[in-house]
Tab-separated table of C-alpha atoms and ligand atoms in Angstrom:
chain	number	residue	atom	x	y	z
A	1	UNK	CA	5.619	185.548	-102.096
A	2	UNK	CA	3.510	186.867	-99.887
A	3	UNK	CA	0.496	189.194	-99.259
A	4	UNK	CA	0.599	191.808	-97.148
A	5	UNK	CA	-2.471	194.094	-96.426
A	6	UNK	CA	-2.619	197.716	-95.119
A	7	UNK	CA	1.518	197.778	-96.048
A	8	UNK	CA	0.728	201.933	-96.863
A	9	UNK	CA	-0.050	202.281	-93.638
A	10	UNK	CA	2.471	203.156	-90.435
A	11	UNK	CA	3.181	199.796	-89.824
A	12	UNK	CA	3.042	197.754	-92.695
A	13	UNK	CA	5.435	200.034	-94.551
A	14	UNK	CA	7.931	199.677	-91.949
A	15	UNK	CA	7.140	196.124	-92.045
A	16	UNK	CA	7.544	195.989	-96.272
A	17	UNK	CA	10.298	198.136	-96.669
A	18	UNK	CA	12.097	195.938	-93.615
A	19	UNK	CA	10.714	192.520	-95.505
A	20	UNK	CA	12.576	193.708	-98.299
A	21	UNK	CA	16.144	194.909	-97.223
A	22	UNK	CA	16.170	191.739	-95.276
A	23	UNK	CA	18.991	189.141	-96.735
A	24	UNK	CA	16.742	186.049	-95.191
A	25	UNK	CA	13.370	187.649	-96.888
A	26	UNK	CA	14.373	190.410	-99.487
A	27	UNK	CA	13.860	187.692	-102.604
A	28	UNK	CA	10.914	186.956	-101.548
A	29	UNK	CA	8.175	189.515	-103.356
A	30	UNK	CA	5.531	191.103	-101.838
A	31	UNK	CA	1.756	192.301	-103.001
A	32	UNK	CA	0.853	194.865	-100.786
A	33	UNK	CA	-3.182	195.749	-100.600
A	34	UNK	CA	-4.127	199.126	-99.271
A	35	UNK	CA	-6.975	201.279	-99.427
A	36	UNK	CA	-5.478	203.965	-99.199
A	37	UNK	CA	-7.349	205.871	-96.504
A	38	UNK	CA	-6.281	209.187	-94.795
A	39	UNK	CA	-3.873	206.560	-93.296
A	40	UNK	CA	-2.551	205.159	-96.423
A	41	UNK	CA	0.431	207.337	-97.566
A	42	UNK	CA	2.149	205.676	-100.728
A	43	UNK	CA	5.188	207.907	-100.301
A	44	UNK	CA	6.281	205.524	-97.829
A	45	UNK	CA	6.991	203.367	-100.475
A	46	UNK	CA	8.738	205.883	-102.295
A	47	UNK	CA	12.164	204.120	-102.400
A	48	UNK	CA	10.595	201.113	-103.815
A	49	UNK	CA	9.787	202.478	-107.039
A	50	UNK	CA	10.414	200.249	-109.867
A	51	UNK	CA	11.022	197.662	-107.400
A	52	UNK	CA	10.011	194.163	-109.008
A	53	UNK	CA	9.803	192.694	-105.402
A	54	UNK	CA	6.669	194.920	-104.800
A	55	UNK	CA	3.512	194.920	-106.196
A	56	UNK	CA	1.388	197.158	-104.834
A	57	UNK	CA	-2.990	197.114	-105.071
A	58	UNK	CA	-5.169	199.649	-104.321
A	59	UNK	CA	-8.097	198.083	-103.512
A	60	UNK	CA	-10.430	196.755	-100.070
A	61	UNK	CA	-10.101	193.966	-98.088
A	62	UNK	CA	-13.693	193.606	-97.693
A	63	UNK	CA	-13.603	193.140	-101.749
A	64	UNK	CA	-13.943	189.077	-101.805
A	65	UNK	CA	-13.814	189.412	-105.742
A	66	UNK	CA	-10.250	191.422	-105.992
A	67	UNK	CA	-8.716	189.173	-102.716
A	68	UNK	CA	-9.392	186.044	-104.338
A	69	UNK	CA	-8.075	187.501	-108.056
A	70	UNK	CA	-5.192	188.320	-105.720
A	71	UNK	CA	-4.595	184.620	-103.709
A	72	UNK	CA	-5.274	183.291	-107.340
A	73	UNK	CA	-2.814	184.941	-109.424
A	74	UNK	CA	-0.022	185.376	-106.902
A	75	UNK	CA	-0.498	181.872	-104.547
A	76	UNK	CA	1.246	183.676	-101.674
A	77	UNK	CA	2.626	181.575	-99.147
A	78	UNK	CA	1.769	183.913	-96.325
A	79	UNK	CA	-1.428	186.505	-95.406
A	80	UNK	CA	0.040	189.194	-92.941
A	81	UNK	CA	-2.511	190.906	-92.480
A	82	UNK	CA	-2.580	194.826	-91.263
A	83	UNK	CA	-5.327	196.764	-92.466
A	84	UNK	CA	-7.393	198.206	-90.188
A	85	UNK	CA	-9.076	201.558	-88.904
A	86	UNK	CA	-6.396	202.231	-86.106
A	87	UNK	CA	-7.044	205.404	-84.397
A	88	UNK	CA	-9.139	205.161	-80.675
A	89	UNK	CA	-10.306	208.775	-81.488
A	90	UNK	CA	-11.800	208.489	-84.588
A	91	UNK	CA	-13.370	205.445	-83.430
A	92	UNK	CA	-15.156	207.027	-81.033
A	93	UNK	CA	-16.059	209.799	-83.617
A	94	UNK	CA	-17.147	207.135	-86.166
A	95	UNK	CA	-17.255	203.503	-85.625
A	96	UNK	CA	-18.676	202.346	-88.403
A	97	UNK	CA	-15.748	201.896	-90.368
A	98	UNK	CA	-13.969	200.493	-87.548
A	99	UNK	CA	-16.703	197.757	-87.790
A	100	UNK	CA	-16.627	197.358	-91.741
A	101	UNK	CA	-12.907	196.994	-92.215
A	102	UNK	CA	-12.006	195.321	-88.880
A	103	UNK	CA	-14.409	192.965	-88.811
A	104	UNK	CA	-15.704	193.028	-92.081
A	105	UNK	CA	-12.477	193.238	-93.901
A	106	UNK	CA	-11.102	190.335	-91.240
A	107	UNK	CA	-13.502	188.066	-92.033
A	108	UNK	CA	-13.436	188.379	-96.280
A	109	UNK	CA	-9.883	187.602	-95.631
A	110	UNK	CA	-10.376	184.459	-93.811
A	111	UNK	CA	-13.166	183.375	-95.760
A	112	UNK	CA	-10.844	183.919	-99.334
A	113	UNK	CA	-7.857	182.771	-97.094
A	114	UNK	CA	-9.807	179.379	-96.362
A	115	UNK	CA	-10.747	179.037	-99.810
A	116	UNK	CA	-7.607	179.582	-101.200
A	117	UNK	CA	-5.505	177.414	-98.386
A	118	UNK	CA	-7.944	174.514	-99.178
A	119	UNK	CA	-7.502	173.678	-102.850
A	120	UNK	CA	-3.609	174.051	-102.326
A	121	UNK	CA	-1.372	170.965	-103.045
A	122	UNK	CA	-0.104	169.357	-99.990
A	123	UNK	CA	3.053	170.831	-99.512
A	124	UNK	CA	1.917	174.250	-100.029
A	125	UNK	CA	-0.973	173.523	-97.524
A	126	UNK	CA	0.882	173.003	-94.703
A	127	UNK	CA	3.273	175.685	-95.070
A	128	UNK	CA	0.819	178.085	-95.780
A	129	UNK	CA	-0.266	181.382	-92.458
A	130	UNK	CA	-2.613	183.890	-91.987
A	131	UNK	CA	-1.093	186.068	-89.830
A	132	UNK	CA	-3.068	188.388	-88.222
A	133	UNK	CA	-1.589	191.634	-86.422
A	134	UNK	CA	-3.631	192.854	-83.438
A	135	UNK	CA	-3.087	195.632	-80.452
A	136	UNK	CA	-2.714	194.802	-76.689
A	137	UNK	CA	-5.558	197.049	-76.115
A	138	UNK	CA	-8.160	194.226	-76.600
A	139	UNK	CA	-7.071	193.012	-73.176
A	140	UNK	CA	-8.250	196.035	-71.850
A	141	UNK	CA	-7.191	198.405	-68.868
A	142	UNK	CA	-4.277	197.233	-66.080
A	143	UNK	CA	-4.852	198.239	-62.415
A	144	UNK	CA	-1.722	200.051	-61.295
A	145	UNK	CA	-0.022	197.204	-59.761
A	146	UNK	CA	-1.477	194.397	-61.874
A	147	UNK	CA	1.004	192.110	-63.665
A	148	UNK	CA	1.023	192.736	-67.708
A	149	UNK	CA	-0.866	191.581	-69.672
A	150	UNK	CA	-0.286	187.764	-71.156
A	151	UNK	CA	-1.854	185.823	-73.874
A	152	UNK	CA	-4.295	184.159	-71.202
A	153	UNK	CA	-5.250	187.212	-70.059
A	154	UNK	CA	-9.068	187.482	-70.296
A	155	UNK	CA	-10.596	190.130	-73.468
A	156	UNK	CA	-12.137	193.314	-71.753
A	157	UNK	CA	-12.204	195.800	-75.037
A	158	UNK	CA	-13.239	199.008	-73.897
A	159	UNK	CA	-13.319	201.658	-77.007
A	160	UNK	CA	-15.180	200.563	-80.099
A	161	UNK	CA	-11.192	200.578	-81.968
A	162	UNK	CA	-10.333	197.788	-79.316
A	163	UNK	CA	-13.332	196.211	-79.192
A	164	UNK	CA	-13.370	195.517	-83.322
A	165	UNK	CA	-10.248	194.080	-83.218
A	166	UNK	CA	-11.141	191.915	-80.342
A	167	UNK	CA	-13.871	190.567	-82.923
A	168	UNK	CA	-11.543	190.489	-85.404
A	169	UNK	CA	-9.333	187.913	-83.306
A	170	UNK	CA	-12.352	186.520	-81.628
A	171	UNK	CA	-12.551	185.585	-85.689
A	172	UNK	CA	-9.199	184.720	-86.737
A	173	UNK	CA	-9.140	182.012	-83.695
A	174	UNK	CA	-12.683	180.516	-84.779
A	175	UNK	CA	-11.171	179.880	-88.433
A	176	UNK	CA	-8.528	178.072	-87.153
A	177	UNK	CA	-10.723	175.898	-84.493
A	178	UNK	CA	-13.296	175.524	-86.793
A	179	UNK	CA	-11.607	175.295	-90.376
A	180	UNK	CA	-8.136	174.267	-89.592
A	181	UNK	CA	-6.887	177.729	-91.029
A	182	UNK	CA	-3.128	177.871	-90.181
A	183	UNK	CA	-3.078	181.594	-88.185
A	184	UNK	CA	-1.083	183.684	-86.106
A	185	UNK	CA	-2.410	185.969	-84.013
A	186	UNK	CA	0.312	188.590	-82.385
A	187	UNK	CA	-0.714	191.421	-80.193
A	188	UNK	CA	1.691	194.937	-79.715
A	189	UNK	CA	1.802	197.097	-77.560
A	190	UNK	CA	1.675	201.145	-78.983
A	191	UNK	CA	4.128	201.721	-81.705
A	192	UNK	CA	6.075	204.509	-82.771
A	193	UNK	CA	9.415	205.233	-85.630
A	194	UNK	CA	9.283	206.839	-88.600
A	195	UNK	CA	6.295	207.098	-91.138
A	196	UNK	CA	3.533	207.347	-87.664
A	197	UNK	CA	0.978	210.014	-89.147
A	198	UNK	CA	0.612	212.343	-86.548
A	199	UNK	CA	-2.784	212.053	-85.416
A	200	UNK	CA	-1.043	209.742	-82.662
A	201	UNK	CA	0.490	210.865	-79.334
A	202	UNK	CA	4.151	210.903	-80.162
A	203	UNK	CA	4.067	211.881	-83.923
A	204	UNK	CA	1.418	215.055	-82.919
A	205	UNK	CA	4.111	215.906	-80.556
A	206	UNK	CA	7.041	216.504	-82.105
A	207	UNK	CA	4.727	218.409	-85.239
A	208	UNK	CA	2.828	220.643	-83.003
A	209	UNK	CA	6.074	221.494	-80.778
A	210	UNK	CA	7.830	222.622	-84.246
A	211	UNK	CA	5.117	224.390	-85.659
A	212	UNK	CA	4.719	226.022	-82.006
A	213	UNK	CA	0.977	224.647	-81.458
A	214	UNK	CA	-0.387	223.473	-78.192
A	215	UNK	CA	0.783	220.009	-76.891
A	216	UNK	CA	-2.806	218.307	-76.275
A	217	UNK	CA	-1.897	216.108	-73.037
A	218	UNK	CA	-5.423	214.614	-72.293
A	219	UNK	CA	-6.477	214.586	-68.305
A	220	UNK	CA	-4.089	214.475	-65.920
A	221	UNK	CA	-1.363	212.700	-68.645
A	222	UNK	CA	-0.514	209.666	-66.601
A	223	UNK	CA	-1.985	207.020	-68.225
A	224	UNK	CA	0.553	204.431	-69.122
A	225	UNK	CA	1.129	202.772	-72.442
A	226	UNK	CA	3.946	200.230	-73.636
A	227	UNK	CA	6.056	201.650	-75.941
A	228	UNK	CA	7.887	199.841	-78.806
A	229	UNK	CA	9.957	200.994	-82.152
A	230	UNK	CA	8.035	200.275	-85.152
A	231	UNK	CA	11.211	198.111	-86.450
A	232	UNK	CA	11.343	195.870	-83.202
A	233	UNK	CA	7.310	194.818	-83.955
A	234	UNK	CA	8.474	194.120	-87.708
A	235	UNK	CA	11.269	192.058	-86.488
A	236	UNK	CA	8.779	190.048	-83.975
A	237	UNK	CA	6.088	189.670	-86.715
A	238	UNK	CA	8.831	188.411	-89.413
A	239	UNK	CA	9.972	185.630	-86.115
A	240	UNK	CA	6.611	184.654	-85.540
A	241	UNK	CA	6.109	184.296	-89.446
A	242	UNK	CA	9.550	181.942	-89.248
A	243	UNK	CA	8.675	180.316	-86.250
A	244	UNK	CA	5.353	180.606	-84.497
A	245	UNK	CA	3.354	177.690	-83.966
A	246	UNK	CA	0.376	177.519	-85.628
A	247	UNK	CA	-3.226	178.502	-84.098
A	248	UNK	CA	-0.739	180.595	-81.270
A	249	UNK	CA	-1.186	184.143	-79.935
A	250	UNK	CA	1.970	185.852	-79.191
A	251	UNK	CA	2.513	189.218	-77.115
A	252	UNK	CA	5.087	191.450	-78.406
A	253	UNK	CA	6.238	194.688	-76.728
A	254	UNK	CA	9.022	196.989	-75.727
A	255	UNK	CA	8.820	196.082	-71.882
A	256	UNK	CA	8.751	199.960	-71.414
A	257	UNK	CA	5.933	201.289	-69.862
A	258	UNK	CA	5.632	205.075	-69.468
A	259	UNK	CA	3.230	207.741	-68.643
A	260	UNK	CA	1.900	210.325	-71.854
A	261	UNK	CA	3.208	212.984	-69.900
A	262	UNK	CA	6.490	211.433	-69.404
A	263	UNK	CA	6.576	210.528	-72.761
A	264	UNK	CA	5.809	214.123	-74.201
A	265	UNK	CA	8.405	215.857	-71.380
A	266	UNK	CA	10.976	213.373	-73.462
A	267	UNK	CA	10.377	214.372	-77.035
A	268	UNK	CA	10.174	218.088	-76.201
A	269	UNK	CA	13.879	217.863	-74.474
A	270	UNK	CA	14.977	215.895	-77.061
A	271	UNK	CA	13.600	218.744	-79.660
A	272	UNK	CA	15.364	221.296	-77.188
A	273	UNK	CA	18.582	219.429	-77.756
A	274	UNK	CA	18.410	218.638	-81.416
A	275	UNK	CA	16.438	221.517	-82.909
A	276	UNK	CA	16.635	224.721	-79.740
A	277	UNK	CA	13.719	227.202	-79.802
A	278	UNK	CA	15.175	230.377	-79.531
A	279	UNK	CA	11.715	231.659	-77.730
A	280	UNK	CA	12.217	228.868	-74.964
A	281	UNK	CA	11.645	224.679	-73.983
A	282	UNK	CA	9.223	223.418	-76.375
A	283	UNK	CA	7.603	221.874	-72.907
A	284	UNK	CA	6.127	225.362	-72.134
A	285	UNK	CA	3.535	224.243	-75.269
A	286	UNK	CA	2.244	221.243	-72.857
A	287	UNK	CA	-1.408	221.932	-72.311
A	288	UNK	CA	-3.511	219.513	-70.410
A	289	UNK	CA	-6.998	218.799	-71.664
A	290	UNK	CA	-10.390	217.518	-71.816
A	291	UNK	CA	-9.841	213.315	-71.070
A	292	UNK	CA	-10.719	210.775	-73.707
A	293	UNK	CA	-14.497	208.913	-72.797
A	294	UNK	CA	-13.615	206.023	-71.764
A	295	UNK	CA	-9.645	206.430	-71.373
A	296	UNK	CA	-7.980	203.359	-70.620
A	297	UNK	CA	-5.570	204.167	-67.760
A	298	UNK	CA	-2.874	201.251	-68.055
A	299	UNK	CA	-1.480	199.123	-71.093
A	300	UNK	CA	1.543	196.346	-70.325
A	301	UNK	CA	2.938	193.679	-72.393
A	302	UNK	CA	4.576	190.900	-70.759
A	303	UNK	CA	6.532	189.671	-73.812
A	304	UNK	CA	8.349	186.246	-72.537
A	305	UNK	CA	6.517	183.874	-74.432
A	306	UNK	CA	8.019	185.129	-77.576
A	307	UNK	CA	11.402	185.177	-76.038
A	308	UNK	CA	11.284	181.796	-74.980
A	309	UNK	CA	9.597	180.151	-77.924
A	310	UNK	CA	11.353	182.152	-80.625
A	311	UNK	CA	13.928	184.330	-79.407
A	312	UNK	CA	12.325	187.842	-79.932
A	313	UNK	CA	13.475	190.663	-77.811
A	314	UNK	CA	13.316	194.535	-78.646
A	315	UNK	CA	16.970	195.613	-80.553
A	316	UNK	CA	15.863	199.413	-79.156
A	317	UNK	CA	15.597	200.693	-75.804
A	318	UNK	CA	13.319	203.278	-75.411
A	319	UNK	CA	16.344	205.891	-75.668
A	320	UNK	CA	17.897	204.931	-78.690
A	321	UNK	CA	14.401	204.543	-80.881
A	322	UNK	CA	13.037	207.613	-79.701
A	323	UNK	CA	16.047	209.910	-80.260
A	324	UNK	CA	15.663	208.050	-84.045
A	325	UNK	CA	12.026	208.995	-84.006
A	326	UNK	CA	12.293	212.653	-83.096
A	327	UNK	CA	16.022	212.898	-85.796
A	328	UNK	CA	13.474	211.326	-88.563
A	329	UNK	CA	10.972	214.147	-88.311
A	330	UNK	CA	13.422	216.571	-88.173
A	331	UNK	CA	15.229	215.259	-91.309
A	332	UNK	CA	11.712	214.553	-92.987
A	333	UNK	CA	9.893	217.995	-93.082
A	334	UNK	CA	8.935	217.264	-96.505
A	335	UNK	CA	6.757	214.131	-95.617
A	336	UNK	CA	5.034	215.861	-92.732
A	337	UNK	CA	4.255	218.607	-95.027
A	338	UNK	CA	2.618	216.203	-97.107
A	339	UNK	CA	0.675	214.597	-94.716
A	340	UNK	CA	-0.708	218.172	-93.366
A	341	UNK	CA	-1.318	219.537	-96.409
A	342	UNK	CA	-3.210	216.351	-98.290
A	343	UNK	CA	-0.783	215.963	-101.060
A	344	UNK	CA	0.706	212.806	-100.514
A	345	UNK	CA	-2.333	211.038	-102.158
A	346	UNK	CA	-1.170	212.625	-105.139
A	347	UNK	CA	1.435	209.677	-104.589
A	348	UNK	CA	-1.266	207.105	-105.869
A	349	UNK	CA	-1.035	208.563	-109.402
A	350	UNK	CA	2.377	209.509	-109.576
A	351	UNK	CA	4.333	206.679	-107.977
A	352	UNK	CA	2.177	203.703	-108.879
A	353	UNK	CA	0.706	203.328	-112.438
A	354	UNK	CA	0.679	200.490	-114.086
A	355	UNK	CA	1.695	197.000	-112.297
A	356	UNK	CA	5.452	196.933	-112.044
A	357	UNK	CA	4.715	193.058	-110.970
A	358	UNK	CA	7.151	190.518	-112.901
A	359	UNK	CA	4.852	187.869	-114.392
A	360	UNK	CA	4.448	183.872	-113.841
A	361	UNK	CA	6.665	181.797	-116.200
A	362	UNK	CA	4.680	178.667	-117.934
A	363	UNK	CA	5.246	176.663	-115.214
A	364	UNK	CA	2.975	179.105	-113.670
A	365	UNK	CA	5.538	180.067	-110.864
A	366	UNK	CA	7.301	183.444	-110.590
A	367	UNK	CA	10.645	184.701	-110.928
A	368	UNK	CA	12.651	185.469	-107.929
A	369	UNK	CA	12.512	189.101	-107.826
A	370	UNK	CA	16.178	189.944	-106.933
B	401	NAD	P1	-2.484	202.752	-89.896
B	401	NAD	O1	-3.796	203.373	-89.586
B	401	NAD	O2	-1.279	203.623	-89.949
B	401	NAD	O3	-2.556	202.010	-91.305
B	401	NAD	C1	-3.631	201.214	-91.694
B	401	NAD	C2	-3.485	200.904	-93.174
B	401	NAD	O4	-4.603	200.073	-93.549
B	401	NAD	C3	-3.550	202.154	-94.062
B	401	NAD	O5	-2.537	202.081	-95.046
B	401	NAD	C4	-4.944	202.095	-94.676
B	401	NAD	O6	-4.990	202.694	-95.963
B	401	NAD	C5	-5.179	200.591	-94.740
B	401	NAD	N1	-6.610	200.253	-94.746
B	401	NAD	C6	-7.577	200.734	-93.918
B	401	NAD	N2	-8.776	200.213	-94.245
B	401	NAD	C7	-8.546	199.367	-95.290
B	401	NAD	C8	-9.392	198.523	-96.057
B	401	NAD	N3	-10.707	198.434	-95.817
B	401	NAD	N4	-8.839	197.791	-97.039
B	401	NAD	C9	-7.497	197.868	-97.290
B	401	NAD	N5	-6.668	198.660	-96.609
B	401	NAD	C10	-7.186	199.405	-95.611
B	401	NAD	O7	-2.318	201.586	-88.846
B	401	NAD	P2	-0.995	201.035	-88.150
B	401	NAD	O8	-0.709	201.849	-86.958
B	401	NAD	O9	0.055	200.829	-89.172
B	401	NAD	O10	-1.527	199.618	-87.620
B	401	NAD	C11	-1.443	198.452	-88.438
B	401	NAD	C12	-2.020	197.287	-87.689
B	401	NAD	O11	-1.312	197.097	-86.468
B	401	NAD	C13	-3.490	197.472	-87.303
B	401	NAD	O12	-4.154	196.242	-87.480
B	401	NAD	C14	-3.433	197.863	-85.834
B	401	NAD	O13	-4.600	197.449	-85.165
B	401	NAD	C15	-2.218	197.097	-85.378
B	401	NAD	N6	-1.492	197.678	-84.240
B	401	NAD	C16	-1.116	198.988	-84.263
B	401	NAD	C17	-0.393	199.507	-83.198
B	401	NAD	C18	0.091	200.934	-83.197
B	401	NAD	O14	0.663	201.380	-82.185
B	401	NAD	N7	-0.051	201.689	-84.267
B	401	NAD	C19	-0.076	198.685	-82.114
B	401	NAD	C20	-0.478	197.342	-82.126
B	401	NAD	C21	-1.186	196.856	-83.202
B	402	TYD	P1	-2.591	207.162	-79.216
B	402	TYD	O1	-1.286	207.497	-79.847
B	402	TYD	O2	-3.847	207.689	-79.834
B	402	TYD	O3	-2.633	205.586	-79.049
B	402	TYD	P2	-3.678	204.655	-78.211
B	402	TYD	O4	-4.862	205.463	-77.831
B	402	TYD	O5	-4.007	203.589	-79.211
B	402	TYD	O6	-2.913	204.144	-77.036
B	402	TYD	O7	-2.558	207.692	-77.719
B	402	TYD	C1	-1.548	207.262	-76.823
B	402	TYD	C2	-1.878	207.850	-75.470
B	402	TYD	O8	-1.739	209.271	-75.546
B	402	TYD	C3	-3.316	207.611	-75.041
B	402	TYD	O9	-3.337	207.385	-73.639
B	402	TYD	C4	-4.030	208.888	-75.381
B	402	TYD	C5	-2.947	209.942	-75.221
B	402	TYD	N1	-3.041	211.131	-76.096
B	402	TYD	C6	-2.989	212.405	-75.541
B	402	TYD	O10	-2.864	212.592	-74.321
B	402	TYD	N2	-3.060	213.464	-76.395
B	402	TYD	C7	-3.223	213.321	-77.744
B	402	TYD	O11	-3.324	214.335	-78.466
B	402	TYD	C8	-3.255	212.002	-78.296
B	402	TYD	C9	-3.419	211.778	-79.770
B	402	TYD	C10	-3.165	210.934	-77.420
């Protein structure tokens, strides 16, 4: 099995409710530990009810008691490891907690990760990974014509959210140089699919263009950001699981770089061709205003190392996953109503009880869930 952390979030749910429908992985259980912040939405999960390949724990990763219970009792295989504070404005707002669970939470991991890892049985040793899941903003900003960014490029973090997960893989290398801790360290470019809360660009779009609010298009709009579907990254993440060689970064994006405003001219015609406003384009919402501090202008991925060493490349084009993005929002009203309103963390009582976990046999190893 293995243990996945922040898996309530955007990503990570994508990422366990991919794990799972997957013929090569979907026997293989998870434990999912979330904290179930603003950004922690359980009804993600919804379909996975009752599922005995998921296991999910609401607890912290900086809680070294309740990780190592965890690594104890389950003896995952595999750490991929997701939780974080993920949102550059609220960092800026408030970066404490950026600092507590990034780095914080980052290192409890390792520490119960190197603990655990050490007094495994040979076998299990070496086939054991941390796998660590970091953002290409650590790299910091591109000048216009600059080549993207690769895994030599140098670290130049520039908001406190990029600059805690820049100590967070700072860390994650360390424990491998230092400790021999099997990791993997991948770094994405900007995600987006279904399940995004909308506190991000492209999910805040297509709400506030529905619900007729302004579009919030900060400075001029044309910084520049790699986009990538939320599915492609889970894909990439599961090769680099398979296949990555150990103590390796990897890059992974959607080798599609495009300006906000660009980006928010696209959803609103794809809202004027899938859901028409009577009173008009939903563009004519676009309002341009105060910049970010400390905006970084240009993001790129260049993604060939994990094309060459394991074969990755993007399923969507930018086309196809968005038109799925903006069709899931439409056909989801009910979860975006939940998010706005608060009452999907009424989802932590009502979904998840009691453990739904299928327990070790005597020889202390687990039953294949499916
Ligand atoms: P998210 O904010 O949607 O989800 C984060 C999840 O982590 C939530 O479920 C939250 O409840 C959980 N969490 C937060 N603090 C925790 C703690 N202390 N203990 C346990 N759980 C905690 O984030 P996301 O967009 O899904 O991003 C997931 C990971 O991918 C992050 O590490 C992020 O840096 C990275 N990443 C994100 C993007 C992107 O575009 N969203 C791109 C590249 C990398
Ligand atoms: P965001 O989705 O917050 O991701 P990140 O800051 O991690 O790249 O923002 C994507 C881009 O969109 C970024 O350049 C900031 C910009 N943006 C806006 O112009 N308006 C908004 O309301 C938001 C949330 C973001």
């Amino acid at each position: 099995m293995i243990l996945v952390t922040g898996g309530a979030g955007f990503i990570g749910s994508n990422f366990v409710l991919d794990w799972l429908a997957d013929a090569a992985t979907g026997h293989e259980p998870v434990v999912n530990l979330d904290a179930l912040t603003y950004a922690g939405n359980l009804r993600n999960l919804a379909t996975l009810a009752g599922d005995a390949c998921h296991t999910f724990v609401h607890g912290d990763i900086t809680d070294r008691a309740l990780v190592d219970r965890l690594l104890a009792e389950h003896r995952p295989r595999a750490i991929v490891h997701f939780a974080a504070e993920s949102h550059v404005d609220r960092s800026i707002h408030g970066p404490g907690e950026f600092i507590r669970t990034n780095v914080q939470g980052t290192f409890t991991l390792l520490e119960a990760a190197r603990a655990h890892w050490a007094g495994l049985p040979a076998p299990e040793r070496e086939a054991f990974r941390f796998l660590h899941v970091s953002t290409d903003e650590v790299y910091g900003s591109l000048g216009p014509d600059a080549p993207a960014f690769t895994e030599d490029h140098p670290y130049e973090p520039n908001s406190p959210y990029s600059a805690s997960k820049a100590a967070s893989d700072h860390l994650v290398r360390a424990w491998h140089h230092t400790y021999g801790l099997p990791v993997l360290t991948t770094n994405c470019s900007n995600n987006y699919g279904p399940y995004h809360f909308p506190e991000k660009l492209i999910p805040l779009m297509i709400v506030n263009a529905l619900a007729g609010k302004p579009l919030p298009v900060y400075g001029d709009g044309r910084q520049i950001r790699d986009w990538l579907y939320v599915k492609d990254h889970c894909s990439g993440i599961r090769a680099v699981l398979a296949r990555g060689r150990v103590g390796q970064t990897y890059n992974i994006g959607g080798w599609n770089e495009q300006a906000n405003i660009d980006i928010v001219h696209r959803v609103c015609a794809l809202l004027d061709e899938l859901k028409p406003d009577a009173a008009g384009p939903y563009a004519r919402h676009i309002t341009h205003v105060a910049d970010r501090p400390g905006h970084d202008r240009r993001y790129a991925i260049d993604a060939r190392k994990i094309e060459r060493e394991l074969g990755w490349r993007p399923a969507e084009t930018f086309d196809t996953g968005i038109r799925k993005t903006v069709q899931w929002y439409l056909d989801n009203g009910d979860w975006v109503s939940e998010v706005q309103s608060g009452a999907y963390k009424a989802w932590i009582g009502i979904q998840y009880g009691p453990s739904a976990a299928p327990s070790a046999d005597a020889s202390g190893r687990r039953p294949s869930c499916r």
